[in-house]
């Protein structure tokens, strides 16, 4: 029984109800009863605390969204103050100060020219809005081009789970079964240097993967409405960093070919890669910028799709002309979410915040070097405070473990017993801590992962898989 919730059911009851009623995301219900969930009761800073008082370092930022830790006084206060005014009021035919001020603030922070802000609820909806805006623009531009109805993304891409976002995705387990329902995108080869699809090596390759993508864009320019990319690093694909200069080349060719560039910064935005937005790393200005996860500091669901005034202008007109963007959500621009997002951005603007993030990035880079000594570590990938350590059966031959072995899950399960929460992408162990972490937190995560890998190598598990 939680000391903070005297009327809450006991742990056994909660576990039973969880198994009987709660359908967890990205899970197989058939195996769930044998692997009961960790039930979190409360949190302090970068630590999560379960019903029994056990503490766990939040090594994945509660699915890549937490920025300043949990129970942050300034963020808590922003929500309480807004609750004293209004919890929700629609943006359909009305407005409210938190959404107005947040839109203004995002326009100030975003790459130059991205002055129009459309709010939604999560990353997939931010992407969905960008896709629809891009296509509707092609229909309503001064020289309409209805044939520009396709999109291009990267192999291995993940942009969300709504049907439009699924259409530009390329993760087989997540997307293939929905083939009959989706409008599939074109795909350029994945810029994965460890397993280069073009069988080339950095740095002598000349970023040939970007040239291959550029060729595809030119070939299909008359059919393409937009290219969608996660700037800097593909997240759910397995933490795959894009080569430096890749995004610049794609931006150049999209501009030449009259094709929009959609920057999906749902995961990479808000200093995750070291700058406010990852596209700033190459001084790229996209046509659409999709934001979510860290927008509220990990407190409430809120997303935003930013675009420029030229695109926005083609939606203008009298209502009877039917040129408007007829898309929205009940909780679009929710006042509570907008209020806490503003407080989140204020914390990021404080002196020393960016320097602290840079220090954490450097600490993580140093700690990741230590994984090279393990025979089962195939590749170590990092972009800012987003990293992946890939576990392999044989680094020399490049042989992976069979997916049925669930090696990533085994290692993360061991770490959970030691008080560190990480979540794998297959056999790639993702490290993505809150930006409020200390350097000691980073070291603790990495050293615990090293201990887990060592225990895995020495514990006879290798022979079983």
PDB file of C-alpha atoms in Angstrom, residues 117-312:
ATOM      1  CA  UNK A 117       2.260  26.918 -34.757  1.00  0.00           C
ATOM      2  CA  UNK A 118      -0.414  24.199 -34.837  1.00  0.00           C
ATOM      3  CA  UNK A 119      -0.928  22.343 -31.553  1.00  0.00           C
ATOM      4  CA  UNK A 120      -1.908  18.701 -31.139  1.00  0.00           C
ATOM      5  CA  UNK A 121      -1.447  15.954 -28.557  1.00  0.00           C
ATOM      6  CA  UNK A 122       1.594  13.773 -29.274  1.00  0.00           C
ATOM      7  CA  UNK A 123       4.394  13.066 -31.713  1.00  0.00           C
ATOM      8  CA  UNK A 124       2.330  11.057 -34.169  1.00  0.00           C
ATOM      9  CA  UNK A 125      -0.314  13.778 -34.374  1.00  0.00           C
ATOM     10  CA  UNK A 126       2.371  16.409 -34.964  1.00  0.00           C
ATOM     11  CA  UNK A 127       3.668  14.337 -37.876  1.00  0.00           C
ATOM     12  CA  UNK A 128       0.162  13.619 -39.149  1.00  0.00           C
ATOM     13  CA  UNK A 129      -0.591  17.343 -39.257  1.00  0.00           C
ATOM     14  CA  UNK A 130       2.620  18.079 -41.168  1.00  0.00           C
ATOM     15  CA  UNK A 131       1.895  15.399 -43.774  1.00  0.00           C
ATOM     16  CA  UNK A 132      -1.640  16.674 -44.358  1.00  0.00           C
ATOM     17  CA  UNK A 133      -0.557  20.315 -44.430  1.00  0.00           C
ATOM     18  CA  UNK A 134       2.130  19.547 -46.983  1.00  0.00           C
ATOM     19  CA  UNK A 135      -0.245  17.727 -49.313  1.00  0.00           C
ATOM     20  CA  UNK A 136      -3.040  20.287 -48.960  1.00  0.00           C
ATOM     21  CA  UNK A 137      -0.500  22.983 -49.785  1.00  0.00           C
ATOM     22  CA  UNK A 138       0.222  21.228 -53.087  1.00  0.00           C
ATOM     23  CA  UNK A 139      -3.496  21.296 -53.906  1.00  0.00           C
ATOM     24  CA  UNK A 140      -3.997  24.963 -53.028  1.00  0.00           C
ATOM     25  CA  UNK A 141      -0.745  26.632 -54.090  1.00  0.00           C
ATOM     26  CA  UNK A 142      -0.862  29.290 -56.800  1.00  0.00           C
ATOM     27  CA  UNK A 143       0.197  26.638 -59.323  1.00  0.00           C
ATOM     28  CA  UNK A 144      -1.637  23.565 -57.983  1.00  0.00           C
ATOM     29  CA  UNK A 145       0.244  20.289 -58.209  1.00  0.00           C
ATOM     30  CA  UNK A 146      -2.133  17.517 -57.116  1.00  0.00           C
ATOM     31  CA  UNK A 147       0.278  14.906 -58.431  1.00  0.00           C
ATOM     32  CA  UNK A 148       2.679  15.697 -55.591  1.00  0.00           C
ATOM     33  CA  UNK A 149       0.992  13.253 -53.239  1.00  0.00           C
ATOM     34  CA  UNK A 150       3.831  10.987 -52.100  1.00  0.00           C
ATOM     35  CA  UNK A 151       6.331  11.170 -49.265  1.00  0.00           C
ATOM     36  CA  UNK A 152       9.876   9.920 -48.845  1.00  0.00           C
ATOM     37  CA  UNK A 153      11.445   8.710 -45.614  1.00  0.00           C
ATOM     38  CA  UNK A 154      14.446   6.645 -44.580  1.00  0.00           C
ATOM     39  CA  UNK A 155      14.692   2.899 -44.255  1.00  0.00           C
ATOM     40  CA  UNK A 156      14.103   1.941 -40.642  1.00  0.00           C
ATOM     41  CA  UNK A 157      12.098   5.114 -40.045  1.00  0.00           C
ATOM     42  CA  UNK A 158       9.585   5.465 -37.241  1.00  0.00           C
ATOM     43  CA  UNK A 159       7.384   8.561 -37.104  1.00  0.00           C
ATOM     44  CA  UNK A 160       4.439   7.389 -34.989  1.00  0.00           C
ATOM     45  CA  UNK A 161       1.523   4.967 -34.995  1.00  0.00           C
ATOM     46  CA  UNK A 162      -1.364   6.803 -36.638  1.00  0.00           C
ATOM     47  CA  UNK A 163      -2.002   5.703 -40.225  1.00  0.00           C
ATOM     48  CA  UNK A 164      -0.341   8.644 -41.951  1.00  0.00           C
ATOM     49  CA  UNK A 165       2.709   8.310 -39.725  1.00  0.00           C
ATOM     50  CA  UNK A 166       2.714   4.543 -40.267  1.00  0.00           C
ATOM     51  CA  UNK A 167       2.731   5.208 -44.007  1.00  0.00           C
ATOM     52  CA  UNK A 168       6.082   6.996 -43.772  1.00  0.00           C
ATOM     53  CA  UNK A 169       7.472   4.397 -41.353  1.00  0.00           C
ATOM     54  CA  UNK A 170       9.632   1.404 -42.195  1.00  0.00           C
ATOM     55  CA  UNK A 171       9.891  -0.832 -39.148  1.00  0.00           C
ATOM     56  CA  UNK A 172       8.570  -4.209 -40.251  1.00  0.00           C
ATOM     57  CA  UNK A 173       7.279  -5.435 -36.900  1.00  0.00           C
ATOM     58  CA  UNK A 174       5.355  -2.216 -36.357  1.00  0.00           C
ATOM     59  CA  UNK A 175       4.226  -1.398 -39.877  1.00  0.00           C
ATOM     60  CA  UNK A 176       4.123  -4.303 -42.337  1.00  0.00           C
ATOM     61  CA  UNK A 177       0.857  -5.872 -41.181  1.00  0.00           C
ATOM     62  CA  UNK A 178      -0.934  -2.582 -41.808  1.00  0.00           C
ATOM     63  CA  UNK A 179       0.135  -2.506 -45.449  1.00  0.00           C
ATOM     64  CA  UNK A 180      -3.435  -2.734 -46.802  1.00  0.00           C
ATOM     65  CA  UNK A 181      -4.431   0.315 -44.744  1.00  0.00           C
ATOM     66  CA  UNK A 182      -1.560   2.679 -45.361  1.00  0.00           C
ATOM     67  CA  UNK A 183      -0.262   4.754 -48.229  1.00  0.00           C
ATOM     68  CA  UNK A 184       3.348   3.612 -48.294  1.00  0.00           C
ATOM     69  CA  UNK A 185       6.145   6.115 -48.755  1.00  0.00           C
ATOM     70  CA  UNK A 186       9.249   5.885 -50.876  1.00  0.00           C
ATOM     71  CA  UNK A 187      12.317   4.996 -48.831  1.00  0.00           C
ATOM     72  CA  UNK A 188      15.924   6.078 -49.170  1.00  0.00           C
ATOM     73  CA  UNK A 189      18.629   3.814 -47.779  1.00  0.00           C
ATOM     74  CA  UNK A 190      19.339   4.102 -44.084  1.00  0.00           C
ATOM     75  CA  UNK A 191      22.476   6.150 -43.325  1.00  0.00           C
ATOM     76  CA  UNK A 192      23.724   3.456 -40.954  1.00  0.00           C
ATOM     77  CA  UNK A 193      27.511   3.576 -40.989  1.00  0.00           C
ATOM     78  CA  UNK A 194      27.996   0.383 -38.960  1.00  0.00           C
ATOM     79  CA  UNK A 195      26.030  -1.635 -41.509  1.00  0.00           C
ATOM     80  CA  UNK A 196      26.356   0.590 -44.544  1.00  0.00           C
ATOM     81  CA  UNK A 197      23.774  -0.547 -47.122  1.00  0.00           C
ATOM     82  CA  UNK A 198      26.155   0.673 -49.832  1.00  0.00           C
ATOM     83  CA  UNK A 199      29.112  -1.296 -48.398  1.00  0.00           C
ATOM     84  CA  UNK A 200      31.212   1.837 -47.968  1.00  0.00           C
ATOM     85  CA  UNK A 201      33.231   3.223 -45.062  1.00  0.00           C
ATOM     86  CA  UNK A 202      33.418   6.587 -43.360  1.00  0.00           C
ATOM     87  CA  UNK A 203      34.995   9.029 -43.935  1.00  0.00           C
ATOM     88  CA  UNK A 204      35.956   8.045 -47.478  1.00  0.00           C
ATOM     89  CA  UNK A 205      32.364   7.370 -48.580  1.00  0.00           C
ATOM     90  CA  UNK A 206      31.563  11.001 -49.286  1.00  0.00           C
ATOM     91  CA  UNK A 207      28.159  10.482 -47.631  1.00  0.00           C
ATOM     92  CA  UNK A 208      27.046   8.407 -50.606  1.00  0.00           C
ATOM     93  CA  UNK A 209      23.801   7.590 -48.783  1.00  0.00           C
ATOM     94  CA  UNK A 210      22.831  11.259 -49.052  1.00  0.00           C
ATOM     95  CA  UNK A 211      23.620  11.190 -52.763  1.00  0.00           C
ATOM     96  CA  UNK A 212      21.416   8.100 -53.139  1.00  0.00           C
ATOM     97  CA  UNK A 213      18.565   9.873 -51.358  1.00  0.00           C
ATOM     98  CA  UNK A 214      19.091  12.976 -53.494  1.00  0.00           C
ATOM     99  CA  UNK A 215      18.862  10.869 -56.634  1.00  0.00           C
ATOM    100  CA  UNK A 216      15.546   9.409 -55.463  1.00  0.00           C
ATOM    101  CA  UNK A 217      14.187  12.861 -54.677  1.00  0.00           C
ATOM    102  CA  UNK A 218      15.144  14.185 -58.107  1.00  0.00           C
ATOM    103  CA  UNK A 219      13.697  11.134 -59.829  1.00  0.00           C
ATOM    104  CA  UNK A 220      10.342  11.475 -58.074  1.00  0.00           C
ATOM    105  CA  UNK A 221      10.231  15.254 -57.636  1.00  0.00           C
ATOM    106  CA  UNK A 222       6.977  15.579 -59.566  1.00  0.00           C
ATOM    107  CA  UNK A 223       5.291  13.059 -57.237  1.00  0.00           C
ATOM    108  CA  UNK A 224       6.848  14.072 -53.913  1.00  0.00           C
ATOM    109  CA  UNK A 225       5.117  16.424 -51.527  1.00  0.00           C
ATOM    110  CA  UNK A 226       7.704  16.111 -48.753  1.00  0.00           C
ATOM    111  CA  UNK A 227      10.690  14.287 -47.339  1.00  0.00           C
ATOM    112  CA  UNK A 228      10.458  13.457 -43.623  1.00  0.00           C
ATOM    113  CA  UNK A 229      13.583  12.887 -41.524  1.00  0.00           C
ATOM    114  CA  UNK A 230      14.590  12.803 -37.869  1.00  0.00           C
ATOM    115  CA  UNK A 231      17.478  15.300 -37.863  1.00  0.00           C
ATOM    116  CA  UNK A 232      20.698  14.088 -36.329  1.00  0.00           C
ATOM    117  CA  UNK A 233      19.684  10.577 -35.338  1.00  0.00           C
ATOM    118  CA  UNK A 234      17.037   7.956 -36.070  1.00  0.00           C
ATOM    119  CA  UNK A 235      15.658   7.066 -32.652  1.00  0.00           C
ATOM    120  CA  UNK A 236      13.384   4.028 -32.734  1.00  0.00           C
ATOM    121  CA  UNK A 237      15.385   2.613 -35.647  1.00  0.00           C
ATOM    122  CA  UNK A 238      18.059   1.759 -33.083  1.00  0.00           C
ATOM    123  CA  UNK A 239      19.777   5.066 -32.319  1.00  0.00           C
ATOM    124  CA  UNK A 240      21.322   5.509 -35.779  1.00  0.00           C
ATOM    125  CA  UNK A 241      23.246   8.817 -36.047  1.00  0.00           C
ATOM    126  CA  UNK A 242      23.059  10.553 -39.405  1.00  0.00           C
ATOM    127  CA  UNK A 243      26.495  11.441 -40.830  1.00  0.00           C
ATOM    128  CA  UNK A 244      27.441  15.085 -40.417  1.00  0.00           C
ATOM    129  CA  UNK A 245      26.382  16.942 -43.534  1.00  0.00           C
ATOM    130  CA  UNK A 246      23.624  14.486 -44.459  1.00  0.00           C
ATOM    131  CA  UNK A 247      20.754  16.771 -43.519  1.00  0.00           C
ATOM    132  CA  UNK A 248      22.347  19.726 -45.319  1.00  0.00           C
ATOM    133  CA  UNK A 249      22.507  17.783 -48.569  1.00  0.00           C
ATOM    134  CA  UNK A 250      18.896  16.641 -48.266  1.00  0.00           C
ATOM    135  CA  UNK A 251      17.715  20.187 -47.538  1.00  0.00           C
ATOM    136  CA  UNK A 252      19.549  21.478 -50.615  1.00  0.00           C
ATOM    137  CA  UNK A 253      18.007  18.948 -52.987  1.00  0.00           C
ATOM    138  CA  UNK A 254      14.491  19.340 -51.564  1.00  0.00           C
ATOM    139  CA  UNK A 255      14.737  23.070 -52.128  1.00  0.00           C
ATOM    140  CA  UNK A 256      15.954  22.549 -55.685  1.00  0.00           C
ATOM    141  CA  UNK A 257      13.155  20.071 -56.422  1.00  0.00           C
ATOM    142  CA  UNK A 258      10.279  22.019 -54.858  1.00  0.00           C
ATOM    143  CA  UNK A 259       9.770  19.345 -52.205  1.00  0.00           C
ATOM    144  CA  UNK A 260       9.026  20.118 -48.560  1.00  0.00           C
ATOM    145  CA  UNK A 261      11.323  18.995 -45.760  1.00  0.00           C
ATOM    146  CA  UNK A 262       9.598  17.802 -42.585  1.00  0.00           C
ATOM    147  CA  UNK A 263      11.913  17.674 -39.572  1.00  0.00           C
ATOM    148  CA  UNK A 264      10.551  15.156 -37.079  1.00  0.00           C
ATOM    149  CA  UNK A 265      12.107  16.430 -33.854  1.00  0.00           C
ATOM    150  CA  UNK A 266       9.658  14.664 -31.575  1.00  0.00           C
ATOM    151  CA  UNK A 267      12.572  12.832 -29.928  1.00  0.00           C
ATOM    152  CA  UNK A 268      15.529  15.046 -30.865  1.00  0.00           C
ATOM    153  CA  UNK A 269      14.125  18.442 -29.917  1.00  0.00           C
ATOM    154  CA  UNK A 270      14.785  20.457 -26.760  1.00  0.00           C
ATOM    155  CA  UNK A 271      18.551  19.986 -26.354  1.00  0.00           C
ATOM    156  CA  UNK A 272      18.572  16.197 -26.732  1.00  0.00           C
ATOM    157  CA  UNK A 273      21.375  16.467 -29.283  1.00  0.00           C
ATOM    158  CA  UNK A 274      23.055  19.466 -27.664  1.00  0.00           C
ATOM    159  CA  UNK A 275      21.137  22.297 -29.346  1.00  0.00           C
ATOM    160  CA  UNK A 276      17.556  23.423 -28.856  1.00  0.00           C
ATOM    161  CA  UNK A 277      16.633  21.665 -32.098  1.00  0.00           C
ATOM    162  CA  UNK A 278      18.777  19.085 -33.866  1.00  0.00           C
ATOM    163  CA  UNK A 279      18.401  20.755 -37.266  1.00  0.00           C
ATOM    164  CA  UNK A 280      20.285  23.741 -35.830  1.00  0.00           C
ATOM    165  CA  UNK A 281      23.392  21.559 -35.763  1.00  0.00           C
ATOM    166  CA  UNK A 282      23.639  21.966 -39.542  1.00  0.00           C
ATOM    167  CA  UNK A 283      21.840  25.324 -39.689  1.00  0.00           C
ATOM    168  CA  UNK A 284      19.020  23.703 -41.651  1.00  0.00           C
ATOM    169  CA  UNK A 285      15.612  25.381 -41.780  1.00  0.00           C
ATOM    170  CA  UNK A 286      12.884  22.841 -42.595  1.00  0.00           C
ATOM    171  CA  UNK A 287       9.456  23.626 -43.997  1.00  0.00           C
ATOM    172  CA  UNK A 288       7.793  21.834 -41.092  1.00  0.00           C
ATOM    173  CA  UNK A 289       9.100  21.189 -37.577  1.00  0.00           C
ATOM    174  CA  UNK A 290       7.345  18.515 -35.474  1.00  0.00           C
ATOM    175  CA  UNK A 291       7.730  18.729 -31.693  1.00  0.00           C
ATOM    176  CA  UNK A 292       6.353  16.747 -28.751  1.00  0.00           C
ATOM    177  CA  UNK A 293       7.952  14.623 -25.964  1.00  0.00           C
ATOM    178  CA  UNK A 294      10.144  17.241 -24.255  1.00  0.00           C
ATOM    179  CA  UNK A 295       7.825  20.154 -25.028  1.00  0.00           C
ATOM    180  CA  UNK A 296       6.225  20.006 -21.571  1.00  0.00           C
ATOM    181  CA  UNK A 297       9.321  18.676 -19.839  1.00  0.00           C
ATOM    182  CA  UNK A 298       7.716  15.239 -19.727  1.00  0.00           C
ATOM    183  CA  UNK A 299       4.700  16.349 -17.704  1.00  0.00           C
ATOM    184  CA  UNK A 300       1.673  16.394 -20.019  1.00  0.00           C
ATOM    185  CA  UNK A 301       0.847  15.359 -23.598  1.00  0.00           C
ATOM    186  CA  UNK A 302       1.284  18.285 -25.971  1.00  0.00           C
ATOM    187  CA  UNK A 303       2.709  18.551 -29.475  1.00  0.00           C
ATOM    188  CA  UNK A 304       3.298  21.252 -32.055  1.00  0.00           C
ATOM    189  CA  UNK A 305       3.749  21.450 -35.809  1.00  0.00           C
ATOM    190  CA  UNK A 306       5.530  24.601 -36.960  1.00  0.00           C
ATOM    191  CA  UNK A 307       5.639  25.945 -40.504  1.00  0.00           C
ATOM    192  CA  UNK A 308       6.275  29.190 -42.349  1.00  0.00           C
ATOM    193  CA  UNK A 309       3.976  32.011 -43.381  1.00  0.00           C
ATOM    194  CA  UNK A 310       4.196  31.143 -47.093  1.00  0.00           C
ATOM    195  CA  UNK A 311       2.758  27.666 -46.499  1.00  0.00           C
ATOM    196  CA  UNK A 312       0.260  29.028 -43.987  1.00  0.00           C
TER     197      UNK A 312
END
